[in-house]
Short mmCIF file of C-alpha atoms and ligand atoms in Angstrom, two decimals:
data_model
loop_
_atom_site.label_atom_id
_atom_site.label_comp_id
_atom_site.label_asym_id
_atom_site.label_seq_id
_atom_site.Cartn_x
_atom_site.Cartn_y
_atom_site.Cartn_z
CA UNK A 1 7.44 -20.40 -12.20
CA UNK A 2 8.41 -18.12 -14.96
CA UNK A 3 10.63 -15.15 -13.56
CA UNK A 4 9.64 -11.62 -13.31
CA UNK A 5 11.32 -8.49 -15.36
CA UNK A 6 13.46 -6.32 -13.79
CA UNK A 7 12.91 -2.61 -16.00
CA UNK A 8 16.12 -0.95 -16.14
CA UNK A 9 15.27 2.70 -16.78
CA UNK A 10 18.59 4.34 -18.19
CA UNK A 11 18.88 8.63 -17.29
CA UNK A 12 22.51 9.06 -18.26
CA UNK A 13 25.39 9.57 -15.46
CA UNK A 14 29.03 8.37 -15.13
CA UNK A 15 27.80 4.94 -15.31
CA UNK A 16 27.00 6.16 -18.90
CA UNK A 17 30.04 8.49 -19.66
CA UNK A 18 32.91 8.12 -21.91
CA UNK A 19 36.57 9.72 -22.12
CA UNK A 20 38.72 9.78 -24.76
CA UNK A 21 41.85 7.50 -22.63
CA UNK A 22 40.59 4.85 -20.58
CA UNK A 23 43.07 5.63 -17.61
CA UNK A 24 41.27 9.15 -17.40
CA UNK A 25 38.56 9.03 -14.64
CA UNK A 26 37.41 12.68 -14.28
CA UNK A 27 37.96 14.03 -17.79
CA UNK A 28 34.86 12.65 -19.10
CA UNK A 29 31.72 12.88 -20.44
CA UNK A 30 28.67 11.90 -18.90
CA UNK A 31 25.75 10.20 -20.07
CA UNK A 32 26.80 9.25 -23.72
CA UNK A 33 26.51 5.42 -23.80
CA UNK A 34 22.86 4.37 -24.40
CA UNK A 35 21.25 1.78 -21.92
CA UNK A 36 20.90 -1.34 -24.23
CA UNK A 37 24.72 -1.13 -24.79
CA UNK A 38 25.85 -0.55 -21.23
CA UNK A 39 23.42 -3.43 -20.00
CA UNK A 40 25.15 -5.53 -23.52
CA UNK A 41 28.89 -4.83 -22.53
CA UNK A 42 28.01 -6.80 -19.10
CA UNK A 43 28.17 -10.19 -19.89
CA UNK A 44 27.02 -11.64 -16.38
CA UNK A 45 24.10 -9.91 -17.67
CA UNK A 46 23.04 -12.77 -19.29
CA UNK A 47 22.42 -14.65 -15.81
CA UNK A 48 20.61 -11.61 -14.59
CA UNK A 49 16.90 -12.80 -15.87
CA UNK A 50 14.58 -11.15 -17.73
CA UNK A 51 15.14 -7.58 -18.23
CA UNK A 52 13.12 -4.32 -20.25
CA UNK A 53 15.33 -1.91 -21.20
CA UNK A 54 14.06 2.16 -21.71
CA UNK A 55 16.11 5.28 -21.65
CA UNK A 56 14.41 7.44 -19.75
CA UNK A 57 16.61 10.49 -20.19
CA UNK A 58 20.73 11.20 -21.00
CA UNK A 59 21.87 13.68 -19.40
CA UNK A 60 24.40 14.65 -16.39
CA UNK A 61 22.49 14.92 -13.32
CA UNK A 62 24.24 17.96 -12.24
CA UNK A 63 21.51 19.22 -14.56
CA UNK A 64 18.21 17.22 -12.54
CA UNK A 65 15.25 19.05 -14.23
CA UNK A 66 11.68 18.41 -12.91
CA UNK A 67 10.54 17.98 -16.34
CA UNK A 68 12.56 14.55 -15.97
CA UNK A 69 11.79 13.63 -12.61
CA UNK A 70 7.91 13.66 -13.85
CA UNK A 71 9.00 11.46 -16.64
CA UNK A 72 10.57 9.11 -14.35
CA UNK A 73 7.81 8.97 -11.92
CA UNK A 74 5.16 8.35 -14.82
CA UNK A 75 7.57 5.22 -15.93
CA UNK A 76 8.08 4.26 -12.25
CA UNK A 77 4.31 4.14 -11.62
CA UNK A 78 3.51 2.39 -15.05
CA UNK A 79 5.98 -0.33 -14.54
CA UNK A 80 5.04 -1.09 -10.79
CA UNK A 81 1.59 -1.47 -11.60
CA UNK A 82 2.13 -4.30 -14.16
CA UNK A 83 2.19 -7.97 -12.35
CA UNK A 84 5.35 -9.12 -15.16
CA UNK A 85 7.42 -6.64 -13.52
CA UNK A 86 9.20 -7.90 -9.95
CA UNK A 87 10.92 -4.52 -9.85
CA UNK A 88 13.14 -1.36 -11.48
CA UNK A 89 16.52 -0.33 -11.47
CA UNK A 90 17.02 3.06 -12.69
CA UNK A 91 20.73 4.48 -14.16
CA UNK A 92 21.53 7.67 -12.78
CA UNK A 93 24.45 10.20 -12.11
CA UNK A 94 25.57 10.33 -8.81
CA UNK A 95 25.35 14.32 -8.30
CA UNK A 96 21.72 14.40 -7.83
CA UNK A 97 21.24 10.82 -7.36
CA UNK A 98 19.63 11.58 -3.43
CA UNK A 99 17.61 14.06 -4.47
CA UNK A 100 15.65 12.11 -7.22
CA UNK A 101 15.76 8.88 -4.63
CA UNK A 102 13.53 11.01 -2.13
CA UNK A 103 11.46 12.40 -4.83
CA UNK A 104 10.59 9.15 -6.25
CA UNK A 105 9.91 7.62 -2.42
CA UNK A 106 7.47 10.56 -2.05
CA UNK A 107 5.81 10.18 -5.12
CA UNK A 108 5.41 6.55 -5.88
CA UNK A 109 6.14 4.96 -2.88
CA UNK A 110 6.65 1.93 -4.23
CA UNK A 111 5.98 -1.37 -2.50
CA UNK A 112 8.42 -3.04 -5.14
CA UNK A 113 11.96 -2.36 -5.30
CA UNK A 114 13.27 0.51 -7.08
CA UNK A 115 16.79 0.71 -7.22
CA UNK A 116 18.60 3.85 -8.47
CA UNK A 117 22.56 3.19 -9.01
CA UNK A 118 25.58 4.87 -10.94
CA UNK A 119 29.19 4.93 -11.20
CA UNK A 120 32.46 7.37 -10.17
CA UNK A 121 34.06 5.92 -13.52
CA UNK A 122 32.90 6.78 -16.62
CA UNK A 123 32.10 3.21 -18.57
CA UNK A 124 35.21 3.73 -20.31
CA UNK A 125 37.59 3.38 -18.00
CA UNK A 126 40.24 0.75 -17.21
CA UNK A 127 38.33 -0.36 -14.25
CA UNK A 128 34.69 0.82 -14.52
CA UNK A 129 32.52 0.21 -11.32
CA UNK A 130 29.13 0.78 -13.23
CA UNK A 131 29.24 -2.91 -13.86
CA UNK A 132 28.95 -4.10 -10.83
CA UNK A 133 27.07 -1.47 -9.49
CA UNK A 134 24.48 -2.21 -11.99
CA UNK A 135 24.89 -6.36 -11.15
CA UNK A 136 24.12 -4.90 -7.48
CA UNK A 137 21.83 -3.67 -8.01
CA UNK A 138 19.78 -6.07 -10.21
CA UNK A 139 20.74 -8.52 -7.51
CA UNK A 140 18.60 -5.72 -5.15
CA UNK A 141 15.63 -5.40 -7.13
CA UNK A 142 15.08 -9.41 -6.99
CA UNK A 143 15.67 -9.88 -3.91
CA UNK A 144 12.48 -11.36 -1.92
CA UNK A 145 10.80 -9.01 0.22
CA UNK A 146 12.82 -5.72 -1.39
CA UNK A 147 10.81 -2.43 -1.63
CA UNK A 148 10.90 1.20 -1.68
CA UNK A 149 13.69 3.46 -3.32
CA UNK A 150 17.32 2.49 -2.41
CA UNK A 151 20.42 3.63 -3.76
CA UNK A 152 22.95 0.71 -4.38
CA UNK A 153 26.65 1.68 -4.86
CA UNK A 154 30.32 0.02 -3.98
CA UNK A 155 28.21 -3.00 -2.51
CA UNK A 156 26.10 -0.83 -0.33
CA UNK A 157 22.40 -0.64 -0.09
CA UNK A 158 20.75 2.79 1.18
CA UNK A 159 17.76 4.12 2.46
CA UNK A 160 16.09 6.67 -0.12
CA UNK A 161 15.38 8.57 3.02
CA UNK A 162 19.01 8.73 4.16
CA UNK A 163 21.66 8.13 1.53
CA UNK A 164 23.96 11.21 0.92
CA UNK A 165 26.51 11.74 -1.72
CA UNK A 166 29.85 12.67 0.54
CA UNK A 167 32.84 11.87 -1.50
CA UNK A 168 33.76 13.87 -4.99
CA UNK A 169 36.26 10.99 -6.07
CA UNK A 170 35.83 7.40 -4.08
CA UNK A 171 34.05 4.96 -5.78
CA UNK A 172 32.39 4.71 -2.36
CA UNK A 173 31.10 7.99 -2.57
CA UNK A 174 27.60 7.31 -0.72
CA UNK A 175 26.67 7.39 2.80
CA UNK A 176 23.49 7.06 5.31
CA UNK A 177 24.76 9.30 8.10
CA UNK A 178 23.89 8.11 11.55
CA UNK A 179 21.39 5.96 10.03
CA UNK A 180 23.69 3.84 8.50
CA UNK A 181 23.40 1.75 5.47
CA UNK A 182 20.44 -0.54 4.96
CA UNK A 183 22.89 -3.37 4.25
CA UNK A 184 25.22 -4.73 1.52
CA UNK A 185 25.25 -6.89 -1.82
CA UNK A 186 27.95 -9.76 -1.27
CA UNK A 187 28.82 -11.87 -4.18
CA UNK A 188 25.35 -11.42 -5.34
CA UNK A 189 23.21 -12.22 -2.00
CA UNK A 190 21.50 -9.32 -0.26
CA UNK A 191 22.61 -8.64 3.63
CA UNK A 192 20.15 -7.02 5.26
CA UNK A 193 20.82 -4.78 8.32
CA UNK A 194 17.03 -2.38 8.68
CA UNK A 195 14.07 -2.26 6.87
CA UNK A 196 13.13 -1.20 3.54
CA UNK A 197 11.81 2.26 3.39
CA UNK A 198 8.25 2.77 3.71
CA UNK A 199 5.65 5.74 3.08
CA UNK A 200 6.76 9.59 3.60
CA UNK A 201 4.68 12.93 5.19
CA UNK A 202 1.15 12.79 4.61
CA UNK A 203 -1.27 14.53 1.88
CA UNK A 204 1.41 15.60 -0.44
CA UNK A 205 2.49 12.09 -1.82
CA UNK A 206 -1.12 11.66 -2.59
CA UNK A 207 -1.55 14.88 -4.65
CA UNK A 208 1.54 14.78 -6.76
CA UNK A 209 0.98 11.14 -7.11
CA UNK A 210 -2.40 12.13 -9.56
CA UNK A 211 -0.55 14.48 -10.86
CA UNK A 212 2.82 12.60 -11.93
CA UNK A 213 0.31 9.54 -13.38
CA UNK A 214 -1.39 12.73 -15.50
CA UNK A 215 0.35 14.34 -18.62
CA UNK A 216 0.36 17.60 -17.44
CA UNK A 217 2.42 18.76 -14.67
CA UNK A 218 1.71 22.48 -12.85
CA UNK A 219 4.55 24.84 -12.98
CA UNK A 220 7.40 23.80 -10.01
CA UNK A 221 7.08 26.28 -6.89
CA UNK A 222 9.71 28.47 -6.30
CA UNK A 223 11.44 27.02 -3.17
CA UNK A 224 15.59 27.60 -2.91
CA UNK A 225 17.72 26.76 -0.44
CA UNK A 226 20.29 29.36 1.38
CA UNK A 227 23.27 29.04 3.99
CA UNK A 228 24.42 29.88 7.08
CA UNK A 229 27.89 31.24 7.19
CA UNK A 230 30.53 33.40 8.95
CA UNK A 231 29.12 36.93 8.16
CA UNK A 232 25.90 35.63 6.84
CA UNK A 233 23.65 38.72 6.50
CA UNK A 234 19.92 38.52 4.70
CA UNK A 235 20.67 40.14 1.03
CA UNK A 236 20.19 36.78 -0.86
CA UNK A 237 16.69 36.25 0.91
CA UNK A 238 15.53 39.92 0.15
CA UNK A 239 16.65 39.22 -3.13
CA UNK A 240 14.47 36.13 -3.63
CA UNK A 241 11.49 37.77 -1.47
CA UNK A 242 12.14 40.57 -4.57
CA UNK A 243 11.45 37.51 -7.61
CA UNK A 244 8.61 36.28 -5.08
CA UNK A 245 10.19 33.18 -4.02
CA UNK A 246 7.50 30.61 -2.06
CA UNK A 247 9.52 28.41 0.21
CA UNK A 248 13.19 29.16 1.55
CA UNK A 249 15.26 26.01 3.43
CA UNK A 250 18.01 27.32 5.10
CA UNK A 251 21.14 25.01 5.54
CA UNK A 252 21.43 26.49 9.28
CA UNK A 253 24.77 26.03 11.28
CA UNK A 254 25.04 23.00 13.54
CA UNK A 255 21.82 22.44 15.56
CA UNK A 256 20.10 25.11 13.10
CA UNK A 257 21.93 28.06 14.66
CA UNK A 258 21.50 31.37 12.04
CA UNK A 259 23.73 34.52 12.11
CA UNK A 260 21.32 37.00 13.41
CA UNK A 261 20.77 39.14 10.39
CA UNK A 262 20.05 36.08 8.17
CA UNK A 263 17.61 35.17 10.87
CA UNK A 264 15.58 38.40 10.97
CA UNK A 265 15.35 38.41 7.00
CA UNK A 266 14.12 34.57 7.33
CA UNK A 267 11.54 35.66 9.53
CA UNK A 268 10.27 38.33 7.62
CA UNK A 269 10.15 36.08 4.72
CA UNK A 270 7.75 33.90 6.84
CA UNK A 271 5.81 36.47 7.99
CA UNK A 272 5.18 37.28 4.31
CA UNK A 273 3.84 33.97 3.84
CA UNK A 274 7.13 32.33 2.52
CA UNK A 275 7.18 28.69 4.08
CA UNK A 276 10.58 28.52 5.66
CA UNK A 277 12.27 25.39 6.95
CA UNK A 278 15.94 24.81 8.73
CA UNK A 279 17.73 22.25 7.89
CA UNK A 280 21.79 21.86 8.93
CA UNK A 281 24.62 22.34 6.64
CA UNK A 282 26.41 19.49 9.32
CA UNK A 283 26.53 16.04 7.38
CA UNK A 284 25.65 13.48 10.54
CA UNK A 285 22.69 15.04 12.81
CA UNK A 286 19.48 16.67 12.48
CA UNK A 287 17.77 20.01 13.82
CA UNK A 288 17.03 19.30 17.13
CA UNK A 289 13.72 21.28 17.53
CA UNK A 290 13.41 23.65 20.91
CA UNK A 291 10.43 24.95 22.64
CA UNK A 292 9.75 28.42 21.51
CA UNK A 293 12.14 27.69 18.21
CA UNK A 294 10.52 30.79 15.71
CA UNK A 295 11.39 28.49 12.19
CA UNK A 296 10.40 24.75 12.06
CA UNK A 297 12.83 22.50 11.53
CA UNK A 298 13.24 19.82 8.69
CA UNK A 299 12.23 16.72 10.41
CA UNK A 300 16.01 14.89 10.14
CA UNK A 301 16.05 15.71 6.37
CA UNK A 302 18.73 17.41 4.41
CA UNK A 303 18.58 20.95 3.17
CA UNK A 304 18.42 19.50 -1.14
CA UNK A 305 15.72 16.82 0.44
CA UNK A 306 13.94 19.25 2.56
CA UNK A 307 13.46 21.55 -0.61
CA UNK A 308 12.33 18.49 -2.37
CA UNK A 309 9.86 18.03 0.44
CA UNK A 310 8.53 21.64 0.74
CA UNK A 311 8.58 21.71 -2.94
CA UNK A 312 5.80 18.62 -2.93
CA UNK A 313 3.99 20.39 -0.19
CA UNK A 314 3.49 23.28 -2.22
CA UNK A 315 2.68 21.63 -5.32
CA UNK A 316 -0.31 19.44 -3.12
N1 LIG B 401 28.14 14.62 -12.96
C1 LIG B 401 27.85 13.19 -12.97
C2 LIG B 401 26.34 13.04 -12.84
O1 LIG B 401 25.83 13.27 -11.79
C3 LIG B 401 28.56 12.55 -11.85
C4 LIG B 401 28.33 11.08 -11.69
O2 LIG B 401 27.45 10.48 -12.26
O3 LIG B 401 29.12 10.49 -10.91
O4 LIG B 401 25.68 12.70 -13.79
#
């Protein structure tokens, strides 16, 4: 039987960066190397199968724009939907890397594997780990039975639903909280430890979903996230009630405690019709919700993926 393409979707990164001395790791710049030559300077490429190249975007995903994540989706859906195509594996920074994952989950929720990885080294260095990474995940995306947005890095597969970026330096720089990992890549084979994600929230993934196959996208709700903190008082959400703001997360302390003057400018927000949701700045955990609690709480996700979330919500 002939073998299916793997796309390979290329939106810049590390995995794509270049410095000018190859024993500089953080001095770089990301996404400058093109797709077809970072997929060319892997040789073990060649064992990989049949693969479709496109670059999608270049940039640094410190700079995510929806404008992008549209385009993605659109490719994501188009490529899916063709029977030659066993799966995707999309090239992508690490910075913002979660926050696309979830967005894509919601949107496409794909029932073949989509696999978003990157690198900590630009693809210049003396010891690059996009390679791999990128052999990973290939090795992912053909894997019998594989579907739904993961994130594959150092040998690790994650959820889309869970996977966190906690480390500024490791080359292990992902996590899936308590969740943990959805298993590993070994020498090529796939160890499976849970499920592959399935299906998100309701109506929303439905709505955007037209929309992201369509070539015109509405304008992005205004949804920002604030923070809980020592001293926290409400001036930066009476400044974004001021610029009309229409969703506010708030990265709450532990189990989505708020300092009490943050909390009354919260609630006025809602009362105004602002859709409010707490999240917790706390890496492992979720809100906990309470009878009587005055400000729902995100369901488990994070405050960047419970703005992604509320931001779909809006848009549907
Ligand atoms: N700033 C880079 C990016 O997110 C970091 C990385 O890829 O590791 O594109």
């Amino acid at each position: 039987m002939k073998l299916k393409k793997i796309v390979i979707l290329g939106t810049g990164g590390t995995i794509a960066g270049r410095a000018a001395s190859a024993s500089d790791n953080i001095g770089y710049t990301a996404a400058q190397v093109g797709i077809e030559q970072l997929v060319a300077a892997i040789p073990a490429m060649a064992q990989a199968g049949p693969v479709l190249l496109e670059q999608v975007a270049q940039i640094d995903s410190k700079d995510m724009s929806f404008a992008v994540w549209e385009q993605l989706a659109r490719r994501v859906n188009y490529f899916l939907a063709r029977s030659d195509v066993a799966g995707i594996v999309i090239t992508h920074g690490t910075d913002t890397l979660e926050e696309t994952a979830f967005f894509l989950q919601s949107v496409c929720q794909p029932d073949k594997p989509v696999v978003l990885t990157c690198a900590m080294r630009p693809a210049t260095a003396l010891a690059p780990d996009g390679p791999q990474n990128m052999l990973d995940a290939i090795a992912v995306s053909r894997h019998a039975g594989a579907k739904g947005v993961v994130a594959v890095c150092a040998g690790t597969i994650h959820s889309a639903l869970e996977v966190q970026k906690v480390h500024t330096y490791q080359l292990d720089a992902f996590s899936s909280g308590d969740a943990g990992p959805l298993g590993y890549v070994e020498e090529g084979a796939v160890r499976l430890l849970r499920n592959w994600p399935t299906g998100l929230q309701g109506q929303a993934r439905i709505a955007i979903r037209n929309r992201a196959n369509s070539t015109t996208m509405p304008d992005w709700p205004h949804v920002e996230i604030v923070m809980n903190y020592a001293g926290a008082s409400g001036a930066m959400v009476e400044a974004l009630l001021a610029q009309g703001v229409q969703g506010l997360v708030v990265a709450a302390t532990g189990n989505g405690t708020l300092h009490h003057s943050l909390e009354a400018a919260l609630l006025k927000a809602q009362a105004a019709g602002v859709k409010v949701i707490r999240a917790t700045r706390c890496l492992n955990g979720r809100v906990l919700p309470k009878p009587g609690d005055t400000l729902p709480d995100s369901k488990g996700l994070t405050p960047v993926k419970a703005r992604v979330e509320l931001m779909l919500r809006l848009l549907a």
